[in-house]
Coordinates of C-alpha atoms and ligand atoms in Angstrom, one line a residue:
X523 CA 125.6 113.0 86.7
X524 CA 125.0 109.4 87.7
X525 CA 121.4 108.7 88.9
X526 CA 120.9 106.0 91.5
X527 CA 118.0 104.5 93.4
X528 CA 119.1 103.2 96.7
X529 CA 117.2 101.4 99.4
X530 CA 118.6 102.2 102.9
X531 CA 117.2 99.7 105.4
X532 CA 116.9 100.7 109.1
X533 CA 117.0 104.4 108.1
X534 CA 114.8 105.4 111.0
X535 CA 117.3 104.0 113.5
X536 CA 120.4 105.6 115.0
X537 CA 123.1 105.0 112.3
X538 CA 120.6 104.6 109.5
X539 CA 119.2 108.1 110.0
X540 CA 122.7 109.7 109.8
X541 CA 123.3 107.7 106.6
X542 CA 120.0 108.8 105.1
X543 CA 120.6 112.4 106.0
X544 CA 124.1 112.3 104.4
X545 CA 122.9 110.7 101.1
X546 CA 119.7 112.8 100.8
X547 CA 121.7 116.1 101.2
X548 CA 124.8 115.1 99.3
X549 CA 123.2 113.4 96.3
X550 CA 120.1 115.3 95.1
X551 CA 120.3 113.3 91.9
X552 CA 119.8 110.0 93.8
X553 CA 116.5 108.6 94.9
X554 CA 116.8 107.5 98.5
X555 CA 114.2 105.0 99.9
X556 CA 114.2 104.5 103.6
X557 CA 112.8 101.0 104.2
X558 CA 112.1 100.5 107.9
X559 CA 109.6 98.5 109.9
X560 CA 109.6 101.1 112.8
X561 CA 110.2 98.7 115.7
X562 CA 110.7 100.3 119.1
X563 CA 114.1 101.5 117.8
X564 CA 112.7 103.2 114.7
X565 CA 111.9 107.0 115.1
X566 CA 111.0 109.1 112.1
X567 CA 111.6 112.2 114.2
X568 CA 115.3 111.4 113.6
X569 CA 114.7 112.5 110.0
X570 CA 112.5 115.6 110.4
X571 CA 115.0 117.8 108.6
X572 CA 115.0 115.6 105.4
X573 CA 111.5 114.1 105.3
X574 CA 110.2 116.7 102.8
X575 CA 113.1 116.5 100.4
X576 CA 112.1 115.5 96.9
X577 CA 114.7 112.7 96.6
X578 CA 113.5 111.0 99.7
X579 CA 110.8 108.4 100.3
X580 CA 109.9 106.5 103.4
X581 CA 108.4 103.0 103.1
X582 CA 107.3 101.2 106.2
X583 CA 108.1 97.6 105.6
X584 CA 109.6 94.6 107.3
X585 CA 112.7 93.3 105.6
X586 CA 111.4 89.7 106.2
X587 CA 108.5 90.6 103.8
X588 CA 110.3 89.0 100.9
X589 CA 107.4 89.7 98.3
X590 CA 107.0 93.3 99.5
X591 CA 110.7 94.0 99.1
X592 CA 110.9 92.3 95.7
X593 CA 107.9 94.4 94.5
X594 CA 109.4 97.6 95.8
X595 CA 112.7 96.8 94.1
X596 CA 111.0 96.2 90.8
X597 CA 108.7 99.3 91.0
X598 CA 111.5 101.6 92.0
X599 CA 114.2 100.0 89.8
X600 CA 116.6 99.8 92.8
X601 CA 120.3 99.5 91.9
X602 CA 121.8 99.8 95.4
X603 CA 121.1 98.5 98.9
X604 CA 122.7 99.7 102.0
X605 CA 121.5 97.4 104.7
X606 CA 121.4 98.6 108.3
X607 CA 118.1 97.3 109.6
X608 CA 118.7 95.0 112.5
X609 CA 117.9 94.2 116.1
X610 CA 121.0 95.8 117.6
X611 CA 120.9 95.7 121.4
X612 CA 122.9 92.9 123.0
X613 CA 120.9 92.9 126.3
X614 CA 117.7 92.3 124.3
X615 CA 119.2 89.5 122.3
X616 CA 120.0 87.7 125.6
X617 CA 116.3 87.7 126.5
X618 CA 114.7 87.3 123.0
X619 CA 117.1 85.5 120.6
X620 CA 114.4 84.5 118.2
X621 CA 113.6 88.1 117.2
X622 CA 117.3 88.6 116.5
X623 CA 117.5 85.4 114.3
X624 CA 114.3 86.5 112.4
X625 CA 115.3 90.0 111.5
X626 CA 119.1 89.8 111.4
X627 CA 119.4 86.4 109.6
X628 CA 116.1 85.8 107.8
X629 CA 115.6 89.4 107.1
X630 CA 119.0 89.7 105.5
X631 CA 118.3 86.6 103.5
X632 CA 115.0 88.0 102.3
X633 CA 116.7 91.1 101.1
X634 CA 119.5 89.2 99.3
X635 CA 117.0 86.9 97.6
X636 CA 114.8 89.8 96.5
X637 CA 117.8 91.6 95.1
X638 CA 119.0 88.4 93.3
X639 CA 115.7 87.8 91.6
X640 CA 115.2 91.4 90.5
X641 CA 118.8 92.0 89.3
X642 CA 119.1 88.7 87.6
X643 CA 115.9 89.5 85.7
X644 CA 117.5 92.6 84.0
X645 CA 119.4 92.5 80.8
X646 CA 122.5 94.0 82.4
X647 CA 122.2 91.7 85.4
X648 CA 124.5 92.7 88.3
X649 CA 126.3 95.4 86.3
X650 CA 126.3 98.6 88.3
X651 CA 124.6 97.1 91.3
X652 CA 125.6 96.9 94.9
X653 CA 124.5 95.2 98.1
X654 CA 126.3 96.7 101.0
X655 CA 125.8 95.0 104.4
X656 CA 126.6 96.9 107.6
X657 CA 128.0 94.7 110.3
X658 CA 129.7 94.9 113.6
X659 CA 133.1 94.2 115.2
X660 CA 131.2 91.9 117.7
X661 CA 131.3 89.0 115.1
X662 CA 135.0 88.7 115.8
X663 CA 134.3 87.8 119.5
X664 CA 136.3 89.2 122.4
X665 CA 139.9 90.3 122.7
X666 CA 142.2 89.9 125.8
X667 CA 143.2 93.0 127.7
X668 CA 146.3 93.5 125.6
X669 CA 147.2 95.4 122.4
X670 CA 145.8 93.0 119.8
X671 CA 143.2 94.3 117.3
X672 CA 140.5 92.8 115.1
X673 CA 141.7 92.8 111.5
X674 CA 139.7 91.7 108.4
X675 CA 141.5 88.4 108.7
X676 CA 140.4 87.7 112.3
X677 CA 138.2 84.6 112.4
X678 CA 134.6 84.9 113.4
X679 CA 133.9 83.9 117.0
X680 CA 130.6 85.5 118.2
X681 CA 129.4 85.0 121.7
X682 CA 126.0 86.8 122.1
X683 CA 122.8 85.9 120.3
X684 CA 123.1 89.4 118.7
X685 CA 126.7 88.8 117.4
X686 CA 125.8 85.2 116.3
X687 CA 122.9 86.6 114.3
X688 CA 125.1 89.3 112.7
X689 CA 127.9 86.8 111.9
X690 CA 125.3 84.5 110.2
X691 CA 124.0 87.4 108.1
X692 CA 127.6 88.3 107.1
X693 CA 128.1 84.7 105.9
X694 CA 124.9 84.8 103.8
X695 CA 125.9 88.1 102.2
X696 CA 129.4 86.6 101.2
X697 CA 127.7 83.4 100.1
X698 CA 125.5 85.5 97.6
X699 CA 128.6 86.9 96.1
X700 CA 130.5 83.6 95.9
X701 CA 127.6 81.6 94.7
X702 CA 125.6 83.9 92.4
X703 CA 128.2 86.7 91.7
X704 CA 126.2 89.4 93.5
X705 CA 128.3 92.5 94.0
X706 CA 128.4 92.6 97.8
X707 CA 130.4 94.4 100.4
X708 CA 130.5 93.9 104.1
X709 CA 131.9 96.3 106.7
X710 CA 132.5 95.7 110.4
X711 CA 132.4 98.8 112.6
X712 CA 133.1 99.4 116.3
X713 CA 130.8 101.1 118.8
X714 CA 129.1 104.2 117.5
X715 CA 128.0 107.2 119.6
X716 CA 126.4 110.5 118.8
X717 CA 122.9 112.1 118.4
X718 CA 119.8 110.0 117.9
X719 CA 121.0 106.8 119.6
X720 CA 118.2 105.0 121.3
X721 CA 118.6 105.6 125.1
X722 CA 119.0 102.0 126.0
X723 CA 122.7 102.0 124.9
X724 CA 125.4 103.0 127.3
X725 CA 126.2 106.6 126.3
X726 CA 122.6 108.1 125.8
X727 CA 121.3 106.1 128.7
X728 CA 123.9 107.5 131.1
X729 CA 123.6 111.1 129.9
X730 CA 119.8 110.9 130.3
X731 CA 120.1 109.3 133.8
X732 CA 122.6 111.9 135.0
X733 CA 120.3 114.6 133.8
X734 CA 117.5 113.0 135.9
X735 CA 119.7 112.1 138.9
X736 CA 119.0 108.4 138.2
X737 CA 121.5 105.6 139.0
X738 CA 124.1 104.6 136.5
X739 CA 124.2 100.8 136.3
X740 CA 127.8 99.7 135.5
X741 CA 127.9 96.0 134.5
X742 CA 130.4 93.9 136.4
X743 CA 133.6 95.6 137.3
X744 CA 133.4 98.3 134.6
X745 CA 136.7 97.1 133.1
X746 CA 135.3 96.0 129.8
X747 CA 136.8 97.9 126.8
X748 CA 134.9 99.3 123.9
X749 CA 136.3 101.2 120.8
X750 CA 134.2 104.3 120.1
X751 CA 133.6 106.1 116.8
X752 CA 131.4 109.2 116.2
X753 CA 128.4 108.2 114.2
X754 CA 128.9 110.8 111.4
X755 CA 132.4 109.4 110.8
X756 CA 130.8 106.0 110.3
X757 CA 128.3 107.4 107.9
X758 CA 131.1 109.1 105.9
X759 CA 132.9 105.8 105.7
X760 CA 129.7 104.1 104.4
X761 CA 129.4 106.7 101.7
X762 CA 132.9 106.2 100.6
X763 CA 132.8 102.4 100.6
X764 CA 129.4 102.2 98.9
X765 CA 130.9 104.3 96.0
X766 CA 134.5 103.2 95.9
X767 CA 134.9 100.0 98.0
X768 CA 136.0 96.8 96.2
X769 CA 133.3 94.3 95.4
X770 CA 133.3 91.2 97.6
X771 CA 135.7 92.8 100.0
X772 CA 135.5 93.5 103.7
X773 CA 136.6 96.7 105.5
X774 CA 136.9 97.3 109.3
X775 CA 135.8 100.7 110.5
X776 CA 137.0 102.2 113.8
X777 CA 138.7 105.2 115.3
X778 CA 141.5 103.6 117.4
X779 CA 139.7 105.0 120.4
X780 CA 139.6 102.3 123.2
X781 CA 138.0 103.1 126.6
X782 CA 137.4 101.1 129.7
X783 CA 133.7 101.5 130.5
X784 CA 134.3 103.0 133.9
X785 CA 136.8 105.6 132.5
X786 CA 134.4 106.5 129.8
X787 CA 131.5 106.8 132.3
X788 CA 133.7 109.3 134.3
X789 CA 134.3 111.4 131.2
X790 CA 130.5 111.4 130.6
X791 CA 129.7 112.4 134.2
X792 CA 132.3 115.2 134.1
X793 CA 131.0 116.5 130.7
X794 CA 127.3 116.4 131.7
X795 CA 128.0 118.1 135.1
X796 CA 130.1 120.9 133.4
X797 CA 127.4 121.5 130.7
X798 CA 124.6 121.6 133.4
X799 CA 126.7 123.8 135.6
X800 CA 127.0 121.2 138.5
X801 CA 130.0 121.3 140.7
X802 CA 132.9 118.9 139.7
X803 CA 132.2 115.3 140.7
X804 CA 128.6 116.0 141.5
X805 CA 127.1 113.0 139.8
X806 CA 129.8 110.4 140.6
X807 CA 127.6 109.1 143.5
X808 CA 125.1 107.9 140.8
X809 CA 127.5 105.1 139.8
X810 CA 126.2 101.7 140.9
X811 CA 127.9 98.4 140.1
X812 CA 125.4 95.8 139.1
X813 CA 125.3 92.2 138.0
X814 CA 127.4 91.7 134.8
X815 CA 125.8 91.1 131.4
X816 CA 125.8 87.3 130.6
X817 CA 128.7 86.4 128.3
X818 CA 130.0 90.0 128.5
X819 CA 132.7 90.4 125.9
X820 CA 135.9 91.7 127.6
X821 CA 137.4 93.9 124.9
X822 CA 136.7 95.1 121.3
X823 CA 139.3 97.0 119.3
X824 CA 139.3 97.6 115.6
X825 CA 142.2 97.9 113.2
X826 CA 140.9 100.1 110.3
X827 CA 144.3 100.5 108.6
X828 CA 143.1 98.9 105.4
X829 CA 140.2 101.5 105.0
X830 CA 142.6 104.4 105.6
X831 CA 145.3 102.9 103.3
X832 CA 143.0 101.9 100.4
X833 CA 140.3 104.6 100.5
X834 CA 141.9 107.4 102.5
X835 CA 139.2 107.4 105.3
X836 CA 140.1 108.9 108.6
X837 CA 137.9 109.8 111.6
X838 CA 137.3 113.5 111.6
X839 CA 136.6 114.1 115.3
X840 CA 138.8 113.8 118.4
X841 CA 136.9 111.9 121.1
X842 CA 136.8 114.8 123.5
X843 CA 135.0 117.0 120.9
X844 CA 132.7 114.1 119.9
X845 CA 131.6 113.5 123.6
X846 CA 131.2 117.2 124.1
X847 CA 128.9 117.5 121.0
X848 CA 127.0 114.4 122.0
X849 CA 126.3 115.5 125.6
X850 CA 125.2 119.0 124.4
X851 CA 122.9 117.4 121.8
X852 CA 121.1 115.2 124.3
X853 CA 120.8 118.1 126.8
X854 CA 119.5 120.5 124.1
X855 CA 117.2 117.9 122.7
X856 CA 115.4 116.9 125.9
X857 CA 112.1 116.7 124.1
X858 CA 113.5 113.9 121.8
X859 CA 114.4 111.9 124.9
X860 CA 111.1 112.7 126.6
X861 CA 109.1 111.6 123.6
X862 CA 110.8 108.2 123.8
X863 CA 110.2 107.9 127.5
X864 CA 106.5 108.7 127.2
X865 CA 106.1 106.7 124.0
X866 CA 104.9 109.8 122.1
X867 CA 107.5 109.1 119.3
X868 CA 105.3 106.1 118.3
X869 CA 102.4 108.4 117.7
X870 CA 104.6 110.6 115.6
X871 CA 105.6 107.4 113.6
X872 CA 101.9 106.4 113.2
X873 CA 101.1 109.8 111.7
X874 CA 103.7 109.6 108.9
Ligands
NAD1132 P1 119.1 100.7 115.8 O1 118.6 99.7 116.7 O2 119.2 102.1 116.3 O3 118.1 100.8 114.5 C1 117.7 99.7 113.8 C2 116.6 100.1 112.8 O4 116.2 98.9 112.0 C3 115.4 100.7 113.4 O5 114.9 101.9 112.7 C4 114.3 99.6 113.3 O6 113.0 100.1 113.2 C5 114.8 98.9 112.0 N1 114.4 97.5 111.9 C6 114.5 96.6 112.9 N2 114.0 95.4 112.5 C7 113.5 95.6 111.2 C8 112.9 94.8 110.3 N3 112.6 93.5 110.5 N4 112.5 95.3 109.1 C9 112.8 96.6 108.8 N5 113.4 97.5 109.7 C10 113.8 96.9 110.9 O7 120.4 100.2 115.2 P2 121.8 101.0 115.0 O8 122.5 101.1 116.2 O9 121.6 102.2 114.1 O10 122.6 99.9 114.0 C11 122.3 99.9 112.6 C12 123.2 98.8 112.0 O11 124.6 99.0 112.3 C13 122.8 97.4 112.6 O12 122.9 96.5 111.6 C14 124.0 97.1 113.6 O13 124.2 95.8 113.7 C15 125.1 97.8 112.9 N6 126.2 98.4 113.9 C16 125.8 99.1 114.9 C17 126.8 99.7 115.7 C18 126.5 100.6 116.9 O14 127.3 100.9 117.7 N7 125.2 101.1 117.1 C19 128.1 99.4 115.5 C20 128.5 98.6 114.4 C21 127.4 98.1 113.6
DAU1133 O1 130.7 97.0 118.9 C1 129.6 97.4 118.1 C2 128.3 97.1 118.9 O2 128.2 98.2 119.9 C3 127.1 97.2 118.0 O3 127.2 96.1 117.1 C4 125.8 97.0 118.8 O4 124.7 97.2 118.0 C5 125.8 98.2 119.8 O5 124.7 98.1 120.7 C6 127.1 98.2 120.7 O6 127.1 97.0 121.5 P1 127.6 97.1 123.1 O7 127.0 96.0 123.8 O8 129.1 97.3 123.1 O9 126.9 98.6 123.5 P2 126.2 99.0 124.8 O10 126.0 100.5 124.7 O11 125.0 98.1 125.1 O12 127.2 98.7 126.0 C7 128.5 99.3 125.9 C8 129.3 98.8 127.1 O13 128.7 99.3 128.3 C9 129.3 97.3 127.2 O14 130.5 96.8 127.8 C10 128.2 97.0 128.3 C11 128.3 98.2 129.2 N1 127.0 98.7 129.8 C12 125.9 98.9 129.0 C13 124.7 99.4 129.5 C14 123.5 99.6 128.6 C15 126.9 98.9 131.1 O15 127.9 98.8 131.9 N2 125.7 99.4 131.6 C16 124.6 99.6 130.8 O16 123.5 100.0 131.4

């Protein structure tokens, strides 16, 4: 049985918490260290079910704390890093780009440099090590409203401060492979949805608003297209790629599941109304078209053929089932949403 010690950054966030849960449960022989600063988006309540597991440790740390990260790597003899920590919300990046550059660019560089110094100090060097960086399809820019897809060969063309910062971090990761020989991997995934997503993002925000009879702000005309993947399918892909992906390679991850925002919103409304026992069409009047997001990318769509062909990954859930599960989860876990609205989740974080 191979023993590994892996730092998962951003493990208290949305996708990170699913990755931590998967690894802690699936690999009892591994030591899983969740390194997270606990920004507004970090919520340790996302991990209540695994926090007492013997192979799990939480460390509150900023990825920009280069010396702290290096010391942790040395003390724990870390041999793998799965890097998800980031500022992730496009709207926030439009108002506060500096925070995005700091965490997404400088933070990634700090992790890379810590890993370089520690791994190069070992007799075996980079042998058996892995630095896996989780990125986004947004680095490729925006597609026209046609049938083209982002492939691994698509040139980077980011538009928002968020995607520009993620693009920059991707380049740094690849540079550490090309310059120093660090065994890196980068994956670019499409929009995720599912339980534990911070309710500032479209799907949880709208489920929550419908429940509370609040308005649903649709940016622009609602015709922008996004490609949606259930978060547990992303976590399964990360597991597969961490263990079997080719070093220095890039994989796109997506479910071939494009939706115009307005059509997706109508599916969410219909599902929430049905689950709550409201009459059909009851919440449609909550839709309100508002000023568009600045620089709003028209369409994202990912071609994940390479991942399916080379590693046999396929999304496991049909979208209808994923949305049903997601809506039921947020309705059943009203307390989780309420704790975020009241700020109580921060008290829970402080007590850990
Ligand atoms: P999230 O905002 O829900 O969580 C981010 C986590 O990172 C939080 O727990 C936060 O506390 C932590 N964090 C932020 N700054 C930090 C710092 N300086 N030091 C340590 N921890 C810090 O994000 P998410 O939606 O789960 O996204 C995770 C990763 O996946 C990001 O890198 C994002 O770019 C990428 N991604 C997200 C999606 C998506 O649809 N959500 C799609 C593709 C890729
Ligand atoms: O594509 C992957 C990316 O998906 C990730 O890299 C990002 O971290 C993640 O936040 C997500 O970015 P988006 O900007 O696509 O997600 P968001 O949920 O913010 O918005 C989805 C779409 O819905 C987008 O076209 C903007 C629109 N929208 C969003 C909100 C919050 C609205 O119309 N109204 C809203 O209130």
